[in-house]
Amino acid sequence: MKNVIKLGLLSAVVATLFSACSSEPKSVQYYEDPKNVKELEAKIKECDKNANSAENDTECANAYKARYSKSLQKPRESAMEFFKNQNANDK
C-alpha cells in the first residue's frame, strides 16, 4: 500500500515537471491582445539581446510578428498631414 502511494506521488511530480518544461510558446494572438502589451514589450527587450532569437525561439518570433502586425493597425494620417510632415522634415 505504501509503495502504491509513493509511486502515485512520484508519478504526479514527474508529470508536473514535464508539463512545466514543455509549455507551449505564447502565440501571436496572445501578444496582440491589448491586455498583454507590457508582456510583449518585455519579451521584445529580452529577444533583442540575441541577434538570432527570432530564428531560434518561437516565442520571440511570435512577439516580433505581433509587434509588426500591431504597427500596421495604427490609423493613417490624412494626405494633408503627411505632406505637411514631409515638408517639415525636408527643412
Short mmCIF file of C-alpha atoms in Angstrom, two decimals:
data_model
loop_
_atom_site.label_atom_id
_atom_site.label_comp_id
_atom_site.label_asym_id
_atom_site.label_seq_id
_atom_site.Cartn_x
_atom_site.Cartn_y
_atom_site.Cartn_z
CA MET A 1 0.00 0.00 0.00
CA LYS A 2 2.81 2.41 0.89
CA ASN A 3 4.55 1.64 -2.39
CA VAL A 4 1.38 2.47 -4.34
CA ILE A 5 1.12 5.85 -2.61
CA LYS A 6 4.81 6.57 -3.20
CA LEU A 7 4.50 5.56 -6.85
CA GLY A 8 1.43 7.79 -7.26
CA LEU A 9 3.18 10.79 -5.73
CA LEU A 10 6.29 10.20 -7.82
CA SER A 11 4.17 9.99 -10.96
CA ALA A 12 2.43 13.25 -10.10
CA VAL A 13 5.76 15.02 -9.52
CA VAL A 14 7.22 13.72 -12.79
CA ALA A 15 4.10 14.72 -14.73
CA THR A 16 4.22 18.21 -13.24
CA LEU A 17 7.88 18.63 -14.14
CA PHE A 18 7.34 17.53 -17.73
CA SER A 19 4.30 19.73 -18.20
CA ALA A 20 6.19 22.75 -16.88
CA CYS A 21 9.17 22.13 -19.16
CA SER A 22 7.18 21.60 -22.32
CA SER A 23 4.81 24.54 -22.08
CA GLU A 24 3.59 25.92 -25.39
CA PRO A 25 5.09 29.23 -26.55
CA LYS A 26 2.78 32.21 -26.42
CA SER A 27 1.06 32.85 -29.73
CA VAL A 28 1.00 35.94 -31.93
CA GLN A 29 -2.64 36.47 -30.94
CA TYR A 30 -1.66 36.39 -27.26
CA TYR A 31 0.88 39.16 -27.79
CA GLU A 32 -1.53 41.18 -29.98
CA ASP A 33 -4.07 41.31 -27.14
CA PRO A 34 -4.07 44.81 -25.57
CA LYS A 35 -4.06 43.21 -22.10
CA ASN A 36 -0.59 41.80 -22.79
CA VAL A 37 1.17 44.96 -24.00
CA LYS A 38 3.64 45.04 -21.11
CA GLU A 39 4.47 41.37 -21.58
CA LEU A 40 5.03 41.97 -25.32
CA GLU A 41 7.40 44.86 -24.57
CA ALA A 42 9.31 42.77 -22.03
CA LYS A 43 9.62 39.84 -24.45
CA ILE A 44 10.82 42.12 -27.27
CA LYS A 45 13.51 43.58 -24.97
CA GLU A 46 14.58 40.08 -23.98
CA CYS A 47 14.66 38.89 -27.59
CA ASP A 48 16.57 41.96 -28.81
CA LYS A 49 19.54 40.84 -26.69
CA ASN A 50 20.13 37.90 -29.05
CA ALA A 51 20.54 38.56 -32.77
CA ASN A 52 19.16 35.17 -33.82
CA SER A 53 16.31 34.98 -31.31
CA ALA A 54 13.56 35.07 -33.95
CA GLU A 55 15.11 32.07 -35.70
CA ASN A 56 15.84 30.04 -32.57
CA ASP A 57 12.92 30.92 -30.28
CA THR A 58 9.32 30.50 -31.41
CA GLU A 59 8.05 32.85 -28.70
CA CYS A 60 10.42 35.61 -29.88
CA ALA A 61 9.28 35.13 -33.45
CA ASN A 62 5.66 35.39 -32.31
CA ALA A 63 6.39 38.56 -30.33
CA TYR A 64 8.09 40.18 -33.33
CA LYS A 65 5.18 39.22 -35.61
CA ALA A 66 2.67 40.66 -33.12
CA ARG A 67 4.60 43.93 -32.90
CA TYR A 68 4.71 44.16 -36.69
CA SER A 69 1.01 43.45 -37.14
CA LYS A 70 0.14 46.00 -34.43
CA SER A 71 2.22 48.62 -36.27
CA LEU A 72 0.11 48.06 -39.39
CA GLN A 73 -3.09 48.67 -37.41
CA LYS A 74 -2.20 52.25 -36.47
CA PRO A 75 -4.52 54.81 -38.05
CA ARG A 76 -3.07 56.54 -41.08
CA GLU A 77 -2.72 60.28 -41.16
CA SER A 78 -4.51 62.26 -43.82
CA ALA A 79 -2.71 63.12 -47.06
CA MET A 80 -2.59 66.76 -45.99
CA GLU A 81 -0.88 65.85 -42.69
CA PHE A 82 1.52 63.51 -44.49
CA PHE A 83 2.71 66.24 -46.88
CA LYS A 84 2.90 68.78 -44.07
CA ASN A 85 5.16 66.41 -42.15
CA GLN A 86 7.26 65.69 -45.23
CA ASN A 87 7.81 69.39 -45.84
CA ALA A 88 8.79 69.91 -42.20
CA ASN A 89 11.31 67.05 -42.44
CA ASP A 90 12.85 68.43 -45.63
CA LYS A 91 13.84 71.70 -43.97
#
